[in-house]
Short mmCIF file of C-alpha atoms and ligand atoms in Angstrom, two decimals:
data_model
loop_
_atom_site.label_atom_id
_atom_site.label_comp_id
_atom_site.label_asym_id
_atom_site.label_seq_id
_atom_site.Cartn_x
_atom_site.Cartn_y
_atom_site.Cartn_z
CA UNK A 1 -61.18 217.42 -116.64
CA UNK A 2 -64.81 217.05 -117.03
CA UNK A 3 -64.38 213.87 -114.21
CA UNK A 4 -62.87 216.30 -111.79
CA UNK A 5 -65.49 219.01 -112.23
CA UNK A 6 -68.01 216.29 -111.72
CA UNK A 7 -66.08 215.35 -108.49
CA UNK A 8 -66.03 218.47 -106.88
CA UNK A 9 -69.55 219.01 -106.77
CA UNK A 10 -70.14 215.71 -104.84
CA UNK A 11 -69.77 215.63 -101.40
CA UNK A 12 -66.15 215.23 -99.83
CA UNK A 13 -67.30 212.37 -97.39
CA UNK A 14 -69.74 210.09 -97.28
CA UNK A 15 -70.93 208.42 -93.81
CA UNK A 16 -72.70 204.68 -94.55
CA UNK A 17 -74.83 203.06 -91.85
CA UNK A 18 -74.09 199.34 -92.44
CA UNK A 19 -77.80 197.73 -91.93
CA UNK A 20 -76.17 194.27 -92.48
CA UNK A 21 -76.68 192.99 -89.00
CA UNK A 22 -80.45 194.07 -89.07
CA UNK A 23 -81.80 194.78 -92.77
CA UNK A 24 -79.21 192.42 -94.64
CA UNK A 25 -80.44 189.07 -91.53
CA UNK A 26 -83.95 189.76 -90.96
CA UNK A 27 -85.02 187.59 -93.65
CA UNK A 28 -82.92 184.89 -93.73
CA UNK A 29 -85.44 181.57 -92.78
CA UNK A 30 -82.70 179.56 -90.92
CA UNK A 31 -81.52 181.05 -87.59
CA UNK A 32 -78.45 182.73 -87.34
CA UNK A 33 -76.76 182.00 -84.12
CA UNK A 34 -76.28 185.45 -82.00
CA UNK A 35 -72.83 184.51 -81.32
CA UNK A 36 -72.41 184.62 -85.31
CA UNK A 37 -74.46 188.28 -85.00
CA UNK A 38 -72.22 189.41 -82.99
CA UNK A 39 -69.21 188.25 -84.59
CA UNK A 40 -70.76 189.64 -87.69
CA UNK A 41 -71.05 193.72 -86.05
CA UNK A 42 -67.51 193.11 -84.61
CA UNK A 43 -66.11 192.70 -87.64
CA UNK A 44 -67.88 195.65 -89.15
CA UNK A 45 -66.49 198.01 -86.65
CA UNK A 46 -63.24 196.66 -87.16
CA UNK A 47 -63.24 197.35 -90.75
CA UNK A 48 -64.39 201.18 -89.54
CA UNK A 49 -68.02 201.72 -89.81
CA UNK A 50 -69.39 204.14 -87.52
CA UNK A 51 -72.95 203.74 -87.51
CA UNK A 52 -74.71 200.12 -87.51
CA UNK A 53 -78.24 199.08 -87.43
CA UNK A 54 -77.94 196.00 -85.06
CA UNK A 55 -81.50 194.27 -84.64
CA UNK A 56 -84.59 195.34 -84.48
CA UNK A 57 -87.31 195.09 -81.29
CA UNK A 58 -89.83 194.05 -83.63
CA UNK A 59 -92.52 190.90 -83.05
CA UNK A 60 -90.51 187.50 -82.77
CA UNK A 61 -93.68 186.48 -84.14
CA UNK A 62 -92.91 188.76 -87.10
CA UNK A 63 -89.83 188.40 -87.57
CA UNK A 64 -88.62 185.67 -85.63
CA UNK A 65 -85.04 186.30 -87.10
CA UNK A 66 -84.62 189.08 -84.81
CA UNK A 67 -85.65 187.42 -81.34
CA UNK A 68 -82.36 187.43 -80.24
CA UNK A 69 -81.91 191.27 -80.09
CA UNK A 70 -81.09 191.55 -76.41
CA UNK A 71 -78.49 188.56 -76.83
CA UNK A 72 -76.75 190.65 -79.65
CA UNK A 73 -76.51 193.84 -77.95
CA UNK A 74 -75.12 192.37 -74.75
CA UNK A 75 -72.92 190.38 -76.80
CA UNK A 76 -71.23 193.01 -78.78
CA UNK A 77 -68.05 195.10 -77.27
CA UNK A 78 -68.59 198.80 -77.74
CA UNK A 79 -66.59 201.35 -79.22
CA UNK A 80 -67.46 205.22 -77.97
CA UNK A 81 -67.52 206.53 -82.02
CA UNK A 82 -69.61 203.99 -83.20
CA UNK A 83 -73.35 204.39 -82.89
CA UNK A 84 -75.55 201.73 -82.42
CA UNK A 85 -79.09 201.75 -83.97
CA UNK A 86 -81.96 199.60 -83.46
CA UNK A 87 -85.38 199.38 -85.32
CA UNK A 88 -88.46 199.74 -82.70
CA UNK A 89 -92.21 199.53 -83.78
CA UNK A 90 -93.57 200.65 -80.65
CA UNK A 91 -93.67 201.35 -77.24
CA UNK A 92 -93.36 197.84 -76.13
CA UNK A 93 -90.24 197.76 -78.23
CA UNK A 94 -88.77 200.67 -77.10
CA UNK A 95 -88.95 199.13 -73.64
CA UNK A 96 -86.73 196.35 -74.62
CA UNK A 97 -84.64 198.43 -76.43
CA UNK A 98 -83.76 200.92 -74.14
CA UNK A 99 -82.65 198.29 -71.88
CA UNK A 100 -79.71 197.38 -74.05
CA UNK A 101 -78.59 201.10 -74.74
CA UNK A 102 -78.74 201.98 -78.38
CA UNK A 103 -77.20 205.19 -79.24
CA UNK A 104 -80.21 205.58 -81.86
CA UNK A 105 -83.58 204.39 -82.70
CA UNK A 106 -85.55 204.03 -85.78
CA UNK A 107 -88.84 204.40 -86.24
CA UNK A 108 -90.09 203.19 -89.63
CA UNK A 109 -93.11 204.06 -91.48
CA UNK A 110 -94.50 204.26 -95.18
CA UNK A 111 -95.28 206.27 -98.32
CA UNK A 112 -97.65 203.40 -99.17
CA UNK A 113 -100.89 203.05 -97.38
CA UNK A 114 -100.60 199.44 -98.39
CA UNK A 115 -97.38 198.58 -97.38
CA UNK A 116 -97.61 200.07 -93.63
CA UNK A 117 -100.57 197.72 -93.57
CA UNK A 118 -98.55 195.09 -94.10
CA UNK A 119 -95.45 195.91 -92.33
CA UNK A 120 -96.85 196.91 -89.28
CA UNK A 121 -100.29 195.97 -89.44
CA UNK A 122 -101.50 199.85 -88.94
CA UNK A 123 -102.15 202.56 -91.20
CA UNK A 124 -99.71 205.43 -91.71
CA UNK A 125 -101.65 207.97 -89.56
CA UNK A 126 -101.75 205.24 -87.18
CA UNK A 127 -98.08 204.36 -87.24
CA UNK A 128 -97.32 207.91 -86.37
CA UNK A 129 -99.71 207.89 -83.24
CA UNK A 130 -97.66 204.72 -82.32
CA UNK A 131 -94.59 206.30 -82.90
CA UNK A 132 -95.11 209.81 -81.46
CA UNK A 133 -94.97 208.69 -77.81
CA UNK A 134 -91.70 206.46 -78.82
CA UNK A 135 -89.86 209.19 -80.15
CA UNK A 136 -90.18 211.32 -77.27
CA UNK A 137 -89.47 208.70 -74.64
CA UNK A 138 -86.32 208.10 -76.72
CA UNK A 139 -85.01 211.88 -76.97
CA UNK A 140 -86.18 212.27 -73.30
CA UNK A 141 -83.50 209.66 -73.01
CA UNK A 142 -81.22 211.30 -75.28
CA UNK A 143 -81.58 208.47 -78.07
CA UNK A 144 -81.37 209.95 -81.22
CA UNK A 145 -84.28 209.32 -83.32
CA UNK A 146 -84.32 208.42 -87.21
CA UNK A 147 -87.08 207.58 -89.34
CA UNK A 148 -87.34 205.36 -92.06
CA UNK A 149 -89.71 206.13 -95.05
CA UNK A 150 -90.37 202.46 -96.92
CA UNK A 151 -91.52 202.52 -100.80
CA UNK A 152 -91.03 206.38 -101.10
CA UNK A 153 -89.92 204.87 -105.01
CA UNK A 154 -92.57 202.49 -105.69
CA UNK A 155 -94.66 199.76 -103.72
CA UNK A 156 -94.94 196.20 -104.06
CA UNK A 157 -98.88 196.47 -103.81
CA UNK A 158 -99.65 200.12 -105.21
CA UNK A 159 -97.08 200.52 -107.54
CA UNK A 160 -95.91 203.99 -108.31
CA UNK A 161 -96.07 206.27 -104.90
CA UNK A 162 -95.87 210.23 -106.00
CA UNK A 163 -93.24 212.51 -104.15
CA UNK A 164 -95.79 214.25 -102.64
CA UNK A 165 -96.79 210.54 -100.36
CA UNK A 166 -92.95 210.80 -99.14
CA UNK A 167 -93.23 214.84 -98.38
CA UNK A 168 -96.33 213.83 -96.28
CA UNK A 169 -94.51 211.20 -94.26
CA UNK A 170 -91.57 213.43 -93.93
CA UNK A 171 -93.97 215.70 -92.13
CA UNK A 172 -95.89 213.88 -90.24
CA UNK A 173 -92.20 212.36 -88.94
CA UNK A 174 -90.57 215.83 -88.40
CA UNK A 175 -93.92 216.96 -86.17
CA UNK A 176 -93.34 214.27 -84.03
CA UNK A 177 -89.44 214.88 -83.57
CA UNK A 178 -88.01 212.71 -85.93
CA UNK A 179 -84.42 213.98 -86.07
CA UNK A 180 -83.50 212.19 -89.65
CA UNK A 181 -85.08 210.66 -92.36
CA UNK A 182 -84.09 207.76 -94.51
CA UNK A 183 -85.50 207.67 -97.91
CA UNK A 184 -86.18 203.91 -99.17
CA UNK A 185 -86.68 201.98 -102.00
CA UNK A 186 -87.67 199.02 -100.47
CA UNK A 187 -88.15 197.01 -103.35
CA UNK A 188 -85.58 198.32 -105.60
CA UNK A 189 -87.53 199.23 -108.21
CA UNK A 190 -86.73 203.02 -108.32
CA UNK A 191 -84.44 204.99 -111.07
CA UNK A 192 -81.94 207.81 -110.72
CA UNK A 193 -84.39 211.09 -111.35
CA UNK A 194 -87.40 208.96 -109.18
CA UNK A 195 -84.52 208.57 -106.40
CA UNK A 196 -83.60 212.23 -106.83
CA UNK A 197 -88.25 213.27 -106.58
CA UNK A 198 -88.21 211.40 -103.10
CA UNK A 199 -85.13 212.63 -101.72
CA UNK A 200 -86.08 216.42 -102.69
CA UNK A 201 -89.27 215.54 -101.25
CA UNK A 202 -87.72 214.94 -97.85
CA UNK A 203 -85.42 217.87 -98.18
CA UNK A 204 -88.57 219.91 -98.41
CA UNK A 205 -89.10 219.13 -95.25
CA UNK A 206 -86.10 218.09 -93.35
CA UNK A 207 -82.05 219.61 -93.83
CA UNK A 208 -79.90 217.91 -96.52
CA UNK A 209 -77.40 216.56 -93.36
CA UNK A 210 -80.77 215.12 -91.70
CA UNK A 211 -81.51 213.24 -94.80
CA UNK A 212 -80.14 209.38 -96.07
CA UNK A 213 -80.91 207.15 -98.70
CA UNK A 214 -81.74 203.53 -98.21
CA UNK A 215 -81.73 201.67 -101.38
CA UNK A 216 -82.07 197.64 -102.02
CA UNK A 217 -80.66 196.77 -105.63
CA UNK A 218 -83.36 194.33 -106.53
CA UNK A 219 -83.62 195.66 -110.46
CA UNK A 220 -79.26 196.61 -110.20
CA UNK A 221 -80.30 200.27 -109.73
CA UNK A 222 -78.82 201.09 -106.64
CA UNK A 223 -75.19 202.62 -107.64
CA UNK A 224 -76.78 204.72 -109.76
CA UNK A 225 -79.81 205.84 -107.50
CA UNK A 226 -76.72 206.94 -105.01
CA UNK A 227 -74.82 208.77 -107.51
CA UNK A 228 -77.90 210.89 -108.25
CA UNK A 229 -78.46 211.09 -104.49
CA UNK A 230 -74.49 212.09 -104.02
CA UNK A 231 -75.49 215.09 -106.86
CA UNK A 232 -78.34 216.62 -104.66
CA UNK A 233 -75.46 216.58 -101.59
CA UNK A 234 -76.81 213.90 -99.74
CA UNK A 235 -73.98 212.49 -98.28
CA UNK A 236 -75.55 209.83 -95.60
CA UNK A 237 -76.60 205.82 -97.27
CA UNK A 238 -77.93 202.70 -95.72
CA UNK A 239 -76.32 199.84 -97.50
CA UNK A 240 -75.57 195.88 -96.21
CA UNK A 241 -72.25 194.09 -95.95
CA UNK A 242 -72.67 191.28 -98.90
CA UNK A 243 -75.58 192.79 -100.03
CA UNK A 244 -77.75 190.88 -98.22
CA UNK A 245 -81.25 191.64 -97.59
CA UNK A 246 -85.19 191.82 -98.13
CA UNK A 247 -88.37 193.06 -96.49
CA UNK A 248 -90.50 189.80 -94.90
CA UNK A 249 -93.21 192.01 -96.44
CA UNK A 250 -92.07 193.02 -99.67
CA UNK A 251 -91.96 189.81 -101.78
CA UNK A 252 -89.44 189.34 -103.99
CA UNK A 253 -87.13 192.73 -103.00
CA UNK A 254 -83.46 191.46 -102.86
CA UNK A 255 -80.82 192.85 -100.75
CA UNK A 256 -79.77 195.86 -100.12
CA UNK A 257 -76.79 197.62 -102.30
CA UNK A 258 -73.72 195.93 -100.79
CA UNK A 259 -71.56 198.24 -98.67
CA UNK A 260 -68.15 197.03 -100.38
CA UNK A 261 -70.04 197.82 -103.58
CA UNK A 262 -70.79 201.33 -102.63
CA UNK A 263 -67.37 201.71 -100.82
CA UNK A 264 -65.62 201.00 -104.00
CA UNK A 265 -67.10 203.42 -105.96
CA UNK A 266 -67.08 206.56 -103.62
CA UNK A 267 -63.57 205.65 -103.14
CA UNK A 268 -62.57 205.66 -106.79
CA UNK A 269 -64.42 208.96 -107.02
CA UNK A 270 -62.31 210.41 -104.80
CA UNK A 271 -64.91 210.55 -101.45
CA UNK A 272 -63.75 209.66 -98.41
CA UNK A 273 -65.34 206.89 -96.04
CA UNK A 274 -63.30 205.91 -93.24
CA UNK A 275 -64.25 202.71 -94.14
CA UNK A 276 -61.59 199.40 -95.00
CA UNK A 277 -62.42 197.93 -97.81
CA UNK A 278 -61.10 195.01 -97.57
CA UNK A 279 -62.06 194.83 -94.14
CA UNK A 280 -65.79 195.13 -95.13
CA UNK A 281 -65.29 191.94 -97.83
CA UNK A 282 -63.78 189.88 -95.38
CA UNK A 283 -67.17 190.57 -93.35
CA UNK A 284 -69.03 189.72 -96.12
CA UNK A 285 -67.35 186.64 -96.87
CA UNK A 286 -67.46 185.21 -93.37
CA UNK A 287 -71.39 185.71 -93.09
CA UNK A 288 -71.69 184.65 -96.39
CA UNK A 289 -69.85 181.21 -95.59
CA UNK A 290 -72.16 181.25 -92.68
CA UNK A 291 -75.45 181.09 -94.99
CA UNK A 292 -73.73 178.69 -96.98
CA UNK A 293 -73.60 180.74 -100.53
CA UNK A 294 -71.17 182.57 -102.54
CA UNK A 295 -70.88 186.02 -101.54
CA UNK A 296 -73.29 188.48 -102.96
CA UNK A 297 -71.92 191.58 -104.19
CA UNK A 298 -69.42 192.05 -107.15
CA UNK A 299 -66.45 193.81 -106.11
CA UNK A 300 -66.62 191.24 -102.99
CA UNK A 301 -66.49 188.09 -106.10
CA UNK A 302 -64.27 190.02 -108.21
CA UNK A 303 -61.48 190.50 -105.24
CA UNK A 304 -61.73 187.15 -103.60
CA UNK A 305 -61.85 185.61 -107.36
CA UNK A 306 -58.52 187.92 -107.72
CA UNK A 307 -56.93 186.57 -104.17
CA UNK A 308 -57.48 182.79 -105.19
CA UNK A 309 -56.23 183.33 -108.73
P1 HMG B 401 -99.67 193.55 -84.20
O1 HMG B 401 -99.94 192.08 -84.31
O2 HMG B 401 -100.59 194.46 -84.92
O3 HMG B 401 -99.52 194.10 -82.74
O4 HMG B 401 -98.20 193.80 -84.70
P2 HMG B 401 -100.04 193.66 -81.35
O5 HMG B 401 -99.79 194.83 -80.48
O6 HMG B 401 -101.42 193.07 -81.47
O7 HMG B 401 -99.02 192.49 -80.92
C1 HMG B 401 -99.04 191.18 -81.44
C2 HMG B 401 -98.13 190.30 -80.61
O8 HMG B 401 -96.77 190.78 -80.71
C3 HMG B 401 -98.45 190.36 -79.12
O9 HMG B 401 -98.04 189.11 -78.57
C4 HMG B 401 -97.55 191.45 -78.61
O10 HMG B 401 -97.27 191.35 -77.25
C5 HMG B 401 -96.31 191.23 -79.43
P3 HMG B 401 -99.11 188.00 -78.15
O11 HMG B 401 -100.01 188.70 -77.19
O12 HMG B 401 -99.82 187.61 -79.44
O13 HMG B 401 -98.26 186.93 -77.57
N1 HMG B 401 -95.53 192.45 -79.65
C6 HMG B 401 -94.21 192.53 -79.49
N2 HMG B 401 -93.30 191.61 -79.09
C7 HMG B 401 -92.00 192.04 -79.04
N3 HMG B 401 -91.61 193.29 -79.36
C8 HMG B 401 -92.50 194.21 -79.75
C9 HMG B 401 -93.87 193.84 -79.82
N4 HMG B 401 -94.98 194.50 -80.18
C10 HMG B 401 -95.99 193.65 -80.07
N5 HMG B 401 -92.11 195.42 -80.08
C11 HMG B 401 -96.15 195.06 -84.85
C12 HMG B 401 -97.66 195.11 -84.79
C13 HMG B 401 -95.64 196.43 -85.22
C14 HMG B 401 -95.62 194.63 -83.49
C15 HMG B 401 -95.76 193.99 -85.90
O14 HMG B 401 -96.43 194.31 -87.08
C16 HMG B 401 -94.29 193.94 -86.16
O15 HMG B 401 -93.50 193.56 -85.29
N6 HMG B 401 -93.88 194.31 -87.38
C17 HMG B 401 -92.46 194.37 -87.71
C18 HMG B 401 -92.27 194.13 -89.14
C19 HMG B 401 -90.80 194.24 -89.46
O16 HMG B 401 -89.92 194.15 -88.60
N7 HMG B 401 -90.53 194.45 -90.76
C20 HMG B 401 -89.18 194.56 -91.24
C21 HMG B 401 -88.49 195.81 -90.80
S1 HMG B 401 -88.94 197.25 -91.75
C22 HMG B 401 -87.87 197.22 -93.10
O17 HMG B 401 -87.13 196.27 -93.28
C23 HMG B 401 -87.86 198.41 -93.99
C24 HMG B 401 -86.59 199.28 -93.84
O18 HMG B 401 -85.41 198.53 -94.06
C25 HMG B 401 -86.65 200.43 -94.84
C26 HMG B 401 -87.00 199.91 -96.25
O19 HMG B 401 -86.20 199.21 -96.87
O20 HMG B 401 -88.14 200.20 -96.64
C27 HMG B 401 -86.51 199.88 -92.44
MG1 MG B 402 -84.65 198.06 -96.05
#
């Protein structure tokens, strides 16, 4: 009884954007092959996401994992309910992007003074001036615009980062047209009630349906940080087929929380998804025999452990 009562005051659905493709590659040293990119996203929309980050039009010099980006997008068949997202830093990368037709752009930006430093070699009042001009071109265009707010739970160089850093950014995103905000812990360091701070934070400022959280599961906190997201209503989570994942600049963050991971448990409490499960771990096993390592998330291990037996 007191399981149901908990139930029905989560959300009744719960949309992921699968940031495998982007997030969960970005950082992997050896070069995927687009064609395996591509074959990678396929298989995620087969298995029913909706929404997937694809690449990113950042630096090749930056991230030289994501050089490819044009190759991937023109590689990719299309599907008219999926929506295809793509990281841009900056005018220059909006340029290229807008050449392959994302449905959606993100703009990403920091809590931590430090971090956007690193990042994106600008400070955070600078990063918006970069991005203010991006965002418009984009909704101009009718690209939907989200925003993603690293380290709102902690940095790797500043350590704690107060709500009120994340309300700020929130702001400063929202002025410029920012249509949604993603709340991050980049390095995974963050626990339930900190998760819940930053996300209130951002609902301060923008609607609880504009709102998602993007959480990597470096310290195994993850799950949890979602369930205390899923009590505040957000219904809306970033998470990586596998697990994979890592910021270039956030040394030592792991992966984000694996998408079968996450699927599991919003299934056995009853939320709907959309999403195949076993779909999604068939994903994750085929990129994961690409890198050439056991697959990284647990219910992935635990059901192909379960198939062999
Ligand atoms: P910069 O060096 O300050 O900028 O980099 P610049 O304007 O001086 O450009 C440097 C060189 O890059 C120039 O080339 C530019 O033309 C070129 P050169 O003249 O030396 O040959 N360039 C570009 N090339 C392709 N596409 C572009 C572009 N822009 C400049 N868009 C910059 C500034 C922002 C470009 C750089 O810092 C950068 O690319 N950073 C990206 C870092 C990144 O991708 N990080 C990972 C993604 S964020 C993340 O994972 C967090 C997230 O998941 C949420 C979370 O978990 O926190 C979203
Ligand atoms: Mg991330």
């Amino acid at each position: 009884m007191a399981m149901l009562l908990a139930q029905s005051a989560l959300p009744a659905r719960v949309r992921i954007v699968e940031v495998g493709p982007r997030d969960g590659l970005q950082n992997e040293k050896q070069l995927i092959p687009a064609a395996i990119k591509v074959e990678l996203i396929e298989r995620l929309q087969a298995a029913g996401l909706r929404h997937i980050e694809t690449t990113s039009f950042v630096s090749p010099k930056w991230v030289p994992q994501m050089a490819d980006n044009a190759q991937v997008m023109a590689g990719m068949s299309r599907r008219e309910d999926v929506t295809y997202c793509v990281l841009v830093p900056n005018l220059r990368g909006f340029e290229a992007a807008r050449a392959t037709h994302p449905g959606e752009i993100e703009v990403f930006g920091s809590a931590s003074e430090s971090f956007s430093q690193r990042n994106i070699n600008c400070s955070i009042e600078e990063s918006i001036a970069r991005f203010a001009p991006v965002v418009k071109a984009a909704l101009d265009e009718g690209i939907r615009v989200r925003g993603a707010i690293s380290c709102a739970l902690g940095c790797p160089y500043e350590g704690d980062i107060s709500p009120d850093k994340v309300a700020h950014v929130a702001r400063l995103m929202k002025d410029i047209g920012v249509q949604h905000v993603a709340v991050a812990d980049t390095i995974g360091t963050g626990t339930p009630c900190k998760a819940q701070a930053a996300l209130e934070a951002a609902l301060g400022i923008y609607e609880l349906a504009d709102v998602s959280g993007h959480f990597h599961d470096t310290y195994g906190q993850a799950l949890a940080n979602i369930y205390a997201a899923l009590e505040l209503g957000v219904s809306q989570f970033d998470t990586s087929v596998g697990g994979l994942g890592g910021c270039p600049y956030a040394e030592g963050a792991t992966g984000n929380v694996a998408t079968e991971n996450v699927v599991y448990m919003l299934h056995g409490l009853g939320i709907e998804t959309g999403i195949d499960l076993e779909g999604v771990i068939e994903a994750a096993a085929f990129i994961s025999h690409h890198l050439g390592r056991p697959v990284g998330s647990q219910v992935s291990r635990a059901f192909l452990a379960r198939c062999e037996s």
